[in-house]
PDB file of C-alpha atoms and ligand atoms in Angstrom:
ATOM      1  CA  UNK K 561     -11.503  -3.356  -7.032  1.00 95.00           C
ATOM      2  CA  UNK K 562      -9.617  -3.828  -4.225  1.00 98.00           C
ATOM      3  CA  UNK K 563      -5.973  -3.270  -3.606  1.00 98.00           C
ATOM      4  CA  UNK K 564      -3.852  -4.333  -0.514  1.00 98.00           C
ATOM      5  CA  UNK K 565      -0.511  -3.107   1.270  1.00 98.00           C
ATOM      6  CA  UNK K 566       1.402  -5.511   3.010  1.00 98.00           C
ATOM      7  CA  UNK K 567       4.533  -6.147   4.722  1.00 97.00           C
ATOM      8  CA  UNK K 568       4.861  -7.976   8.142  1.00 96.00           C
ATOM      9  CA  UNK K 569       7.410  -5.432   9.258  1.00 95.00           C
ATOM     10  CA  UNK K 570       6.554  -2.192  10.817  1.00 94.00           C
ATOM     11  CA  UNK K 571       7.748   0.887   9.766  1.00 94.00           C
ATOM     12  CA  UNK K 572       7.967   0.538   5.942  1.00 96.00           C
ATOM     13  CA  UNK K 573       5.574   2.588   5.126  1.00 97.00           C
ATOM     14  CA  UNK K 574       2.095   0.792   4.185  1.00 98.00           C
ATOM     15  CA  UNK K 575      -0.037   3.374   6.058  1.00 98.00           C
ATOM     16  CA  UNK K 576       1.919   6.323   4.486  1.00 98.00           C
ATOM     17  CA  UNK K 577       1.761   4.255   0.504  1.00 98.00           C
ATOM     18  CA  UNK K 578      -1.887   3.992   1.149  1.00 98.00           C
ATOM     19  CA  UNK K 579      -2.969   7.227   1.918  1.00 98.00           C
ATOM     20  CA  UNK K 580      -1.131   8.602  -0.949  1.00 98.00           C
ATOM     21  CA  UNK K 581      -1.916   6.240  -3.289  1.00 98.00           C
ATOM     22  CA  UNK K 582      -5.709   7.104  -2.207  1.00 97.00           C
ATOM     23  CA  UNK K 583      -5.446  10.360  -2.858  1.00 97.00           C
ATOM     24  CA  UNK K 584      -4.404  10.333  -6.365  1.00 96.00           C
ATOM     25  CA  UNK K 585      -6.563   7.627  -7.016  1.00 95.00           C
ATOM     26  CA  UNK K 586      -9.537   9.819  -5.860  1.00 95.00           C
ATOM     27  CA  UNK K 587      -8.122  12.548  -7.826  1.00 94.00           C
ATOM     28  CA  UNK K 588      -8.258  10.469 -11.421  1.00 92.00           C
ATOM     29  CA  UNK K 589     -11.653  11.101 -10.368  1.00 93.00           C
ATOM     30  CA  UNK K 590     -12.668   7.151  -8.745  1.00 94.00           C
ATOM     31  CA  UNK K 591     -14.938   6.834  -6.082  1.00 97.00           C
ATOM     32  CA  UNK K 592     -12.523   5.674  -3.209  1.00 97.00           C
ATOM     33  CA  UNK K 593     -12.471   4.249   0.212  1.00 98.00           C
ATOM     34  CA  UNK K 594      -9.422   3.258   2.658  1.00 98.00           C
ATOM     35  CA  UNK K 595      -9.889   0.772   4.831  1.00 98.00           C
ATOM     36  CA  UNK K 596      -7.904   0.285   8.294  1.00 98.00           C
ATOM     37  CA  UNK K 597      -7.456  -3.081   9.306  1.00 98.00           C
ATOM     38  CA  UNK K 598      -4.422  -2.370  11.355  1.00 96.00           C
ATOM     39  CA  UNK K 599      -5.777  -2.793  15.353  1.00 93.00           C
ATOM     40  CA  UNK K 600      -3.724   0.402  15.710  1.00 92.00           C
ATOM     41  CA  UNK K 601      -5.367   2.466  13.740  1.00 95.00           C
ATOM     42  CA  UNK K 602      -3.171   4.716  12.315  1.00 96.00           C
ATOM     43  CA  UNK K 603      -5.578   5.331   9.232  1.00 97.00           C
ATOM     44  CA  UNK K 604      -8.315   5.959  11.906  1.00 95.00           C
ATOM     45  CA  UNK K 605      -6.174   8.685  13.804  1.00 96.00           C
ATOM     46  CA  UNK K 606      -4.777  10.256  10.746  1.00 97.00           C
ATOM     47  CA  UNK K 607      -8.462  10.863   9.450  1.00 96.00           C
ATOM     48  CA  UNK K 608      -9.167  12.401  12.963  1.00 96.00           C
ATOM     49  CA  UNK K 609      -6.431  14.842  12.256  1.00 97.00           C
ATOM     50  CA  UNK K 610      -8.589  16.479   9.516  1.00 95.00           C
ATOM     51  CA  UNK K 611     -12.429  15.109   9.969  1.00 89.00           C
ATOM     52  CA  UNK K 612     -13.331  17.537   7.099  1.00 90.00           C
ATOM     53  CA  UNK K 613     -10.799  15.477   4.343  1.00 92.00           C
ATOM     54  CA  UNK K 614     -13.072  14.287   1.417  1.00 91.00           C
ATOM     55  CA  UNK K 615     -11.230  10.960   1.786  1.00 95.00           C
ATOM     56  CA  UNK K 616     -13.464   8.332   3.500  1.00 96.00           C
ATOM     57  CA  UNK K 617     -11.799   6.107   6.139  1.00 97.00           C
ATOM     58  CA  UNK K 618     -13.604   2.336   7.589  1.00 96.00           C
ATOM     59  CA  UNK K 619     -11.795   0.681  10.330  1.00 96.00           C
ATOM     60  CA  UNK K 620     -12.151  -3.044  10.157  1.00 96.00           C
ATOM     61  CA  UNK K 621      -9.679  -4.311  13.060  1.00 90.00           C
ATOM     62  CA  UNK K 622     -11.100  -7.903  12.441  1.00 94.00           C
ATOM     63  CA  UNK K 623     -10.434 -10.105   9.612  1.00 97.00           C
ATOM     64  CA  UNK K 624     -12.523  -9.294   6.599  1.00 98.00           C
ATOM     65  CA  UNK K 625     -14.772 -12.152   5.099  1.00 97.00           C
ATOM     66  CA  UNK K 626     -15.449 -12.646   1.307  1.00 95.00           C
ATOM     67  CA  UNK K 627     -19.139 -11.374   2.065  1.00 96.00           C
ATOM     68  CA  UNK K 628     -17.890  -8.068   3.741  1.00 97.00           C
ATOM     69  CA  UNK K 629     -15.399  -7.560   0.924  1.00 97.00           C
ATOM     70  CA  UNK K 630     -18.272  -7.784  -1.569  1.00 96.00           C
ATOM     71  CA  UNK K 631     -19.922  -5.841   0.178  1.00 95.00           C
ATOM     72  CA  UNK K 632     -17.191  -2.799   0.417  1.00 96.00           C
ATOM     73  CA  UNK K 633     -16.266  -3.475  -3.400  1.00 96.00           C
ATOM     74  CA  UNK K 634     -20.491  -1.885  -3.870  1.00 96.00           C
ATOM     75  CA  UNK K 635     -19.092   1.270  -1.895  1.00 95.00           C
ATOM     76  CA  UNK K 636     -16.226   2.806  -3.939  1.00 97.00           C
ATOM     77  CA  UNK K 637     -14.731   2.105  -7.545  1.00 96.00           C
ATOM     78  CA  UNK K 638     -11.489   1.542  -5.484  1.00 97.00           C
ATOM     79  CA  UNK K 639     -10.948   0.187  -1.977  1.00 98.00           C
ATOM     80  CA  UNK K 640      -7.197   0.519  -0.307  1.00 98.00           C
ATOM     81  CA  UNK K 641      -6.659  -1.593   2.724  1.00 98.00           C
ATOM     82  CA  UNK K 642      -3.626  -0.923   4.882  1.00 98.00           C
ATOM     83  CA  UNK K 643      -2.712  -4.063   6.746  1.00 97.00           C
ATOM     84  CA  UNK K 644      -1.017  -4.430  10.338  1.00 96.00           C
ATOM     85  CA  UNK K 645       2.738  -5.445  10.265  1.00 95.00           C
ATOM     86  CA  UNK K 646       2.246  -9.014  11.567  1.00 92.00           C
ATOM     87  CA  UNK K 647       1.548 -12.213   9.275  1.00 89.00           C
ATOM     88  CA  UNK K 648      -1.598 -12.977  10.805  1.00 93.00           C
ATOM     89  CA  UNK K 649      -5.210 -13.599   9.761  1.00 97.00           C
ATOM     90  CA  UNK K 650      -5.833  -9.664   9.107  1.00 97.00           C
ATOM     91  CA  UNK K 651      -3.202  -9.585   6.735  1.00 98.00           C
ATOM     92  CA  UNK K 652      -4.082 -13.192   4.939  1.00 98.00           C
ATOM     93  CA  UNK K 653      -8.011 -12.198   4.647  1.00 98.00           C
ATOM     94  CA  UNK K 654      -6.827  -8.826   3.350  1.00 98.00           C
ATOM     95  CA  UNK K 655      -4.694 -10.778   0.643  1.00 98.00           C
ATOM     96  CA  UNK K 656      -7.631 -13.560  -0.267  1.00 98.00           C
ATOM     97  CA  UNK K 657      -9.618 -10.898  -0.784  1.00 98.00           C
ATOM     98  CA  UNK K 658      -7.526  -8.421  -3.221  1.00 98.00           C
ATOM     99  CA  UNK K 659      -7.467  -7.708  -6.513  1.00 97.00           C
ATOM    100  CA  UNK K 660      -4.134  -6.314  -6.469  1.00 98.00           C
ATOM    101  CA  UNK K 661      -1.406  -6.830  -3.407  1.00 98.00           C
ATOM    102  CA  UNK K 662       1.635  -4.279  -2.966  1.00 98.00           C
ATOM    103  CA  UNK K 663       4.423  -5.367  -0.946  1.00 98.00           C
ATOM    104  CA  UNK K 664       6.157  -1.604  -0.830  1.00 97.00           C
ATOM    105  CA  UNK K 665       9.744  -2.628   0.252  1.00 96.00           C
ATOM    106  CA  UNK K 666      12.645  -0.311   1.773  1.00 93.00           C
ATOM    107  CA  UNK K 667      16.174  -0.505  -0.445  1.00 90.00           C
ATOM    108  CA  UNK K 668      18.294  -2.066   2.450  1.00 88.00           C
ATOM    109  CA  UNK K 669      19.130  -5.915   2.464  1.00 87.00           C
ATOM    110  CA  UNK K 670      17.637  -6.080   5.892  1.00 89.00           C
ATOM    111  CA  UNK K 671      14.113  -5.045   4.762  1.00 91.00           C
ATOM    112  CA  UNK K 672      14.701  -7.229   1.519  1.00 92.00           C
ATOM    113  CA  UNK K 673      15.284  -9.967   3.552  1.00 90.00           C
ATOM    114  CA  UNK K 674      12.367  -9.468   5.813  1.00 91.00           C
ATOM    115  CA  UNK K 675       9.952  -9.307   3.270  1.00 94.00           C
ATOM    116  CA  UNK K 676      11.011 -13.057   2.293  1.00 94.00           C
ATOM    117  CA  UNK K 677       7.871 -14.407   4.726  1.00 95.00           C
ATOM    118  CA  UNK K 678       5.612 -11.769   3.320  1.00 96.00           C
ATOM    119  CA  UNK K 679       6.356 -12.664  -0.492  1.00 97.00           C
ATOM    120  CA  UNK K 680       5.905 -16.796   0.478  1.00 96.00           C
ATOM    121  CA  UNK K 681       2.366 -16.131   2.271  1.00 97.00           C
ATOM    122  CA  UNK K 682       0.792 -14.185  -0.394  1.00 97.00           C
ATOM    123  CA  UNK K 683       2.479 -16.762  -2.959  1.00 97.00           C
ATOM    124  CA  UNK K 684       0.992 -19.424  -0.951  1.00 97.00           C
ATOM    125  CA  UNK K 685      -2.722 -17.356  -0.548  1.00 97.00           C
ATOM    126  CA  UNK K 686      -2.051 -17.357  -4.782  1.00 97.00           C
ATOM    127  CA  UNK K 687      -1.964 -20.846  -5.342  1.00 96.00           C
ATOM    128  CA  UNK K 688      -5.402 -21.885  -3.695  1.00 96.00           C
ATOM    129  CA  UNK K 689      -7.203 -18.539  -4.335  1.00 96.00           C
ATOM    130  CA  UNK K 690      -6.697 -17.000  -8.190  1.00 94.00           C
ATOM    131  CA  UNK K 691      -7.571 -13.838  -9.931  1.00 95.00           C
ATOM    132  CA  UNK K 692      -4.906 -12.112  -7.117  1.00 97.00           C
ATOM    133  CA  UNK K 693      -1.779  -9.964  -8.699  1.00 97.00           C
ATOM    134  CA  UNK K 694       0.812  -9.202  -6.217  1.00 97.00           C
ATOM    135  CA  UNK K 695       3.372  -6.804  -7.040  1.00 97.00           C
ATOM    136  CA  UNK K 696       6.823  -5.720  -5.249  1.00 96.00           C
ATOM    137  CA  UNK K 697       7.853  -1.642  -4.994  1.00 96.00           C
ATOM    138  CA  UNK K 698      11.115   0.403  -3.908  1.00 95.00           C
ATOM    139  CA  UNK K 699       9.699   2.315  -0.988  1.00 96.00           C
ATOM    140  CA  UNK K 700      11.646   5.675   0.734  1.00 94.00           C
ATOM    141  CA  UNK K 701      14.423   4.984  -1.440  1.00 92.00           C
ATOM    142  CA  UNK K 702      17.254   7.566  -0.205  1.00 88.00           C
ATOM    143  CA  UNK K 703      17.355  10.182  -3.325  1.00 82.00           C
ATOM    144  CA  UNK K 704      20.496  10.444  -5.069  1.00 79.00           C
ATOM    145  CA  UNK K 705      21.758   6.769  -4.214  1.00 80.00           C
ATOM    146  CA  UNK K 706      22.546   4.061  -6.194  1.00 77.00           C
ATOM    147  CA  UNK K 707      20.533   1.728  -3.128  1.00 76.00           C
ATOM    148  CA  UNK K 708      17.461   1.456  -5.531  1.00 73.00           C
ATOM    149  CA  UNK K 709      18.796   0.299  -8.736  1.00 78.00           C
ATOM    150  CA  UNK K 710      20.517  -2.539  -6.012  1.00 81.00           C
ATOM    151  CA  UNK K 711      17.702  -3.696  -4.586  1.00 83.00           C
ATOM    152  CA  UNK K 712      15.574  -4.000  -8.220  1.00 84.00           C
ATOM    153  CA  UNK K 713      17.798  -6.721  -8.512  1.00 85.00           C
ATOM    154  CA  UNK K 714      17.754  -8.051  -5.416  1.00 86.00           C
ATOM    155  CA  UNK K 715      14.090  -7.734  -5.435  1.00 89.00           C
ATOM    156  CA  UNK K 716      14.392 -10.140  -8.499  1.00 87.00           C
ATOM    157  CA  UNK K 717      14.981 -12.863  -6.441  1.00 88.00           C
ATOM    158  CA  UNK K 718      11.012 -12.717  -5.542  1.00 91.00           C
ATOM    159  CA  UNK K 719       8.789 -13.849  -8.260  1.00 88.00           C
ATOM    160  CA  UNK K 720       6.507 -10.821  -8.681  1.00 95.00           C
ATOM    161  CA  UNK K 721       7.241  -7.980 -10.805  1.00 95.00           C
ATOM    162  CA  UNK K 722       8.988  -4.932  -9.164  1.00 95.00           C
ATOM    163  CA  UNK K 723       7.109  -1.641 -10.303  1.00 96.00           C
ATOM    164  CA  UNK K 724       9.272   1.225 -12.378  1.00 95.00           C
ATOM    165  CA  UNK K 725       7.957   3.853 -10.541  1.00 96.00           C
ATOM    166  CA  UNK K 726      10.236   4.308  -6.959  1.00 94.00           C
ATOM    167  CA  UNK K 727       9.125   6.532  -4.219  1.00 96.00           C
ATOM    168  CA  UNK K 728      11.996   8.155  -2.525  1.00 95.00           C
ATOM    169  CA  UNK K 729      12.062   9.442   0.888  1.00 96.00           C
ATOM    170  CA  UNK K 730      10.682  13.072   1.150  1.00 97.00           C
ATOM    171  CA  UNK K 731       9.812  14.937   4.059  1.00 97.00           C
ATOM    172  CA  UNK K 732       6.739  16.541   2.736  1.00 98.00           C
ATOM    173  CA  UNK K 733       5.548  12.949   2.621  1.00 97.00           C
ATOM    174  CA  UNK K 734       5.726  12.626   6.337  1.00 98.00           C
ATOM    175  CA  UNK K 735       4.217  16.733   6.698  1.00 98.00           C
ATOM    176  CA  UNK K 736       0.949  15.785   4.796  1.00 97.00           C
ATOM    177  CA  UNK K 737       0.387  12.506   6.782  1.00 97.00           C
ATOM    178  CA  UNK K 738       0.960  15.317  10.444  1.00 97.00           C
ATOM    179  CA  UNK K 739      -1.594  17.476   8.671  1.00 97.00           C
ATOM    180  CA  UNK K 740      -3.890  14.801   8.066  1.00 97.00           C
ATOM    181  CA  UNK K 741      -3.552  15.423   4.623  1.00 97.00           C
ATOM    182  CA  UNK K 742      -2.950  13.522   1.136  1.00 97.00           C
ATOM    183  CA  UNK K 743      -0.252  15.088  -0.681  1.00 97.00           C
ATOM    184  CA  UNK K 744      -2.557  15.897  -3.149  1.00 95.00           C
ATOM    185  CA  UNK K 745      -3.874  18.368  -0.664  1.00 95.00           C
ATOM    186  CA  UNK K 746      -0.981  19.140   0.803  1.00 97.00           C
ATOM    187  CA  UNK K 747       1.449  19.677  -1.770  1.00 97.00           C
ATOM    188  CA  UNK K 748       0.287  18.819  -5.337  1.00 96.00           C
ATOM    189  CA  UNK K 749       3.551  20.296  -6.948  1.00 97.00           C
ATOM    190  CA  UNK K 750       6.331  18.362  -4.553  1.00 98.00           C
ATOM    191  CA  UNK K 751       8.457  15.793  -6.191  1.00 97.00           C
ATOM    192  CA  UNK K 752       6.896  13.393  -3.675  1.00 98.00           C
ATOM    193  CA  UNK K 753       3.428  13.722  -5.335  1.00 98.00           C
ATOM    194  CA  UNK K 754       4.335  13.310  -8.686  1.00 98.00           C
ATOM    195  CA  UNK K 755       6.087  10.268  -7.514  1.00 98.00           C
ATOM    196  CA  UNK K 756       2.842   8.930  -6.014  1.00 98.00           C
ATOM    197  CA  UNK K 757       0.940  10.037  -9.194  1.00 97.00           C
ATOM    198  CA  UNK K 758       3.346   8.255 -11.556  1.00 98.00           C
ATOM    199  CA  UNK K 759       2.598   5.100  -9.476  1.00 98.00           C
ATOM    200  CA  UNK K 760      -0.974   5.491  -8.770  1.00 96.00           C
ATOM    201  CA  UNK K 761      -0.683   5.994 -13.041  1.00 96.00           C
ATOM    202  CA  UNK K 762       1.269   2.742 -13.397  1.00 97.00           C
ATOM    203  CA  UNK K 763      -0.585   0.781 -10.973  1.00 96.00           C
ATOM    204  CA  UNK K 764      -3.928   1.269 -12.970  1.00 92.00           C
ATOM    205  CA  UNK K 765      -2.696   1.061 -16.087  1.00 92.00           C
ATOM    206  CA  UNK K 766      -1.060  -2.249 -15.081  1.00 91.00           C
ATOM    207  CA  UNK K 767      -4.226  -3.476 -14.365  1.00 84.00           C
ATOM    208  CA  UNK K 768      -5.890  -2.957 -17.154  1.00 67.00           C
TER     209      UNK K 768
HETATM  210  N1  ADP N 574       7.910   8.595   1.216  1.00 97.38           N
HETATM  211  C1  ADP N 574       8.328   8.796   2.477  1.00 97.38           C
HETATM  212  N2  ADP N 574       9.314   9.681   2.745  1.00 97.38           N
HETATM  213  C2  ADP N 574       9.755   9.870   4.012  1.00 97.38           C
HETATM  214  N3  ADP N 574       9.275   9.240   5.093  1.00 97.38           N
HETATM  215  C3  ADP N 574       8.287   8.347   4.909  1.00 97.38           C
HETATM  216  C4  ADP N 574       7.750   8.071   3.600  1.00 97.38           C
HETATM  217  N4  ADP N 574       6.769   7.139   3.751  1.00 97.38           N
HETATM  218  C5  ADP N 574       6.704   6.844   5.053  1.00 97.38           C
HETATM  219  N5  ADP N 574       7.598   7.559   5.770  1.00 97.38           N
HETATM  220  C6  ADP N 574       7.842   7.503   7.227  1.00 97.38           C
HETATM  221  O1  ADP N 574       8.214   6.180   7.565  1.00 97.38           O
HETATM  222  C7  ADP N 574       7.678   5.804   8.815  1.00 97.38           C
HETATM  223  C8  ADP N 574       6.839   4.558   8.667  1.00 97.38           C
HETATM  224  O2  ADP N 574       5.736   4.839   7.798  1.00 97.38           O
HETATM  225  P1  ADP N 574       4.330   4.157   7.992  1.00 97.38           P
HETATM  226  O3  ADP N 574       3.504   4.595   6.847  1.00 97.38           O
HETATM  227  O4  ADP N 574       3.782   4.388   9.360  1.00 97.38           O
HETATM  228  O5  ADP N 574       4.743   2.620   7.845  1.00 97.38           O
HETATM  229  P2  ADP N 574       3.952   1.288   8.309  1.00 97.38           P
HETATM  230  O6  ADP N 574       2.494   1.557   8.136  1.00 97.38           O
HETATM  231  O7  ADP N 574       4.475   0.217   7.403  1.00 97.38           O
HETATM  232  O8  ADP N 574       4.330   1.045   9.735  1.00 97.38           O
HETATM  233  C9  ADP N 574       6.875   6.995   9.306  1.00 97.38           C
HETATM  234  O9  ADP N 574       7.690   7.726  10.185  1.00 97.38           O
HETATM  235  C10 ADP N 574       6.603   7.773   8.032  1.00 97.38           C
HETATM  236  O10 ADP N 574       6.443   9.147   8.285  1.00 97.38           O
HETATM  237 MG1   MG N 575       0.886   1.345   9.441  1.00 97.38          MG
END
């Protein structure tokens, strides 16, 4: 199965989402693979952080075809790919070739608004290629506000579902990423893990 993170804009958190979500996946015990297809590489340099980490990192900075999707899906139960932040044929291969597409979304109306041309490519990708769920979530939500509830219903405006689960923004999020860690490594008890398990939770069962 694979599962995609994308948002054209930069800096909402895709590479951080998939990591995370990775590592709880791999902890419900699935075979798992992330896949960079970000030219930057930030998957690629966070793995060289900690070379040791059990969590297995491909960079792919070229579009990925149907064949070399197959071909990962005979790898790992579960394949995360972390897109670039631009709209471009990285990010529409990565979509075409998904089981599952999250569009993690920050609780301001400027990010809501920006992930308008996001939501209309992968509805677009949808029509012509099927079998694809895309799904919307409330990403570094500022604890304690009323932002998120807000932007659930602004989010409603986009025809794909918004996930329960919220992740708020937590430092030890942006520690275990420094320590080229998951935060299943890093901190299994913080609030920021069992945020990331409750979705990784909701996300399968979702699927199912
Ligand atoms: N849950 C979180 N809590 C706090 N900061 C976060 C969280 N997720 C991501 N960040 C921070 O937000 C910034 C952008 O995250 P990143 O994963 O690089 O986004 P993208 O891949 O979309 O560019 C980084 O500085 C990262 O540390
Ligand atoms: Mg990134």
């Amino acid at each position: 199965m694979i599962i995609s993170i994308v948002n054209q804009k930069g800096g909402v958190g895709k590479t951080t989402l998939a990591v995370n979500l990775a590592g709880m996946i791999q902890a419900a015990g699935k075979k798992l693979l992330l896949v960079d297809t970000d030219p930057q590489g930030s998957l690629v340099q966070w793995r060289s952080v900690n070379p040791k980490s059990l969590v297995r990192v491909s960079h792919y900075p070229k579009p990925l075809s149907q064949r070399q999707a197959r071909s990962l899906e005979k790898k790992a139960d579960c394949i995360i790919i972390d897109s670039p932040p631009a709209l471009e044929k990285t990010t529409v291969a990565n979509v075409q070739i998904s089981r599952l597409v999250i569009v993690p979304v920050s609780p301001s109306p400027l990010d809501i608004w920006a992930a308008n041309d996001t939501v209309d490519l992968i509805r677009k990708i949808m029509i012509r290629t099927k079998g694809i769920t895309a799904r919307l979530l409330v990403y570094r939500k500022i604890p304690g506000t009323r932002i998120g509830a807000e932007a659930r219903e602004a989010l409603k405006a986009y025809s794909f579902k918004v996930y329960k689960t919220e992740i708020t923004q937590k430092i030890a999020a942006v520690e275990a990423m420094i320590s080229g860690q998951t935060l299943t490594e890093f901190s299994p008890n913080s609030k920021s893990a069992a945020e990331f398990k409750a979705l990784a939770d909701e996300i399968l069962s979702d699927l199912i």
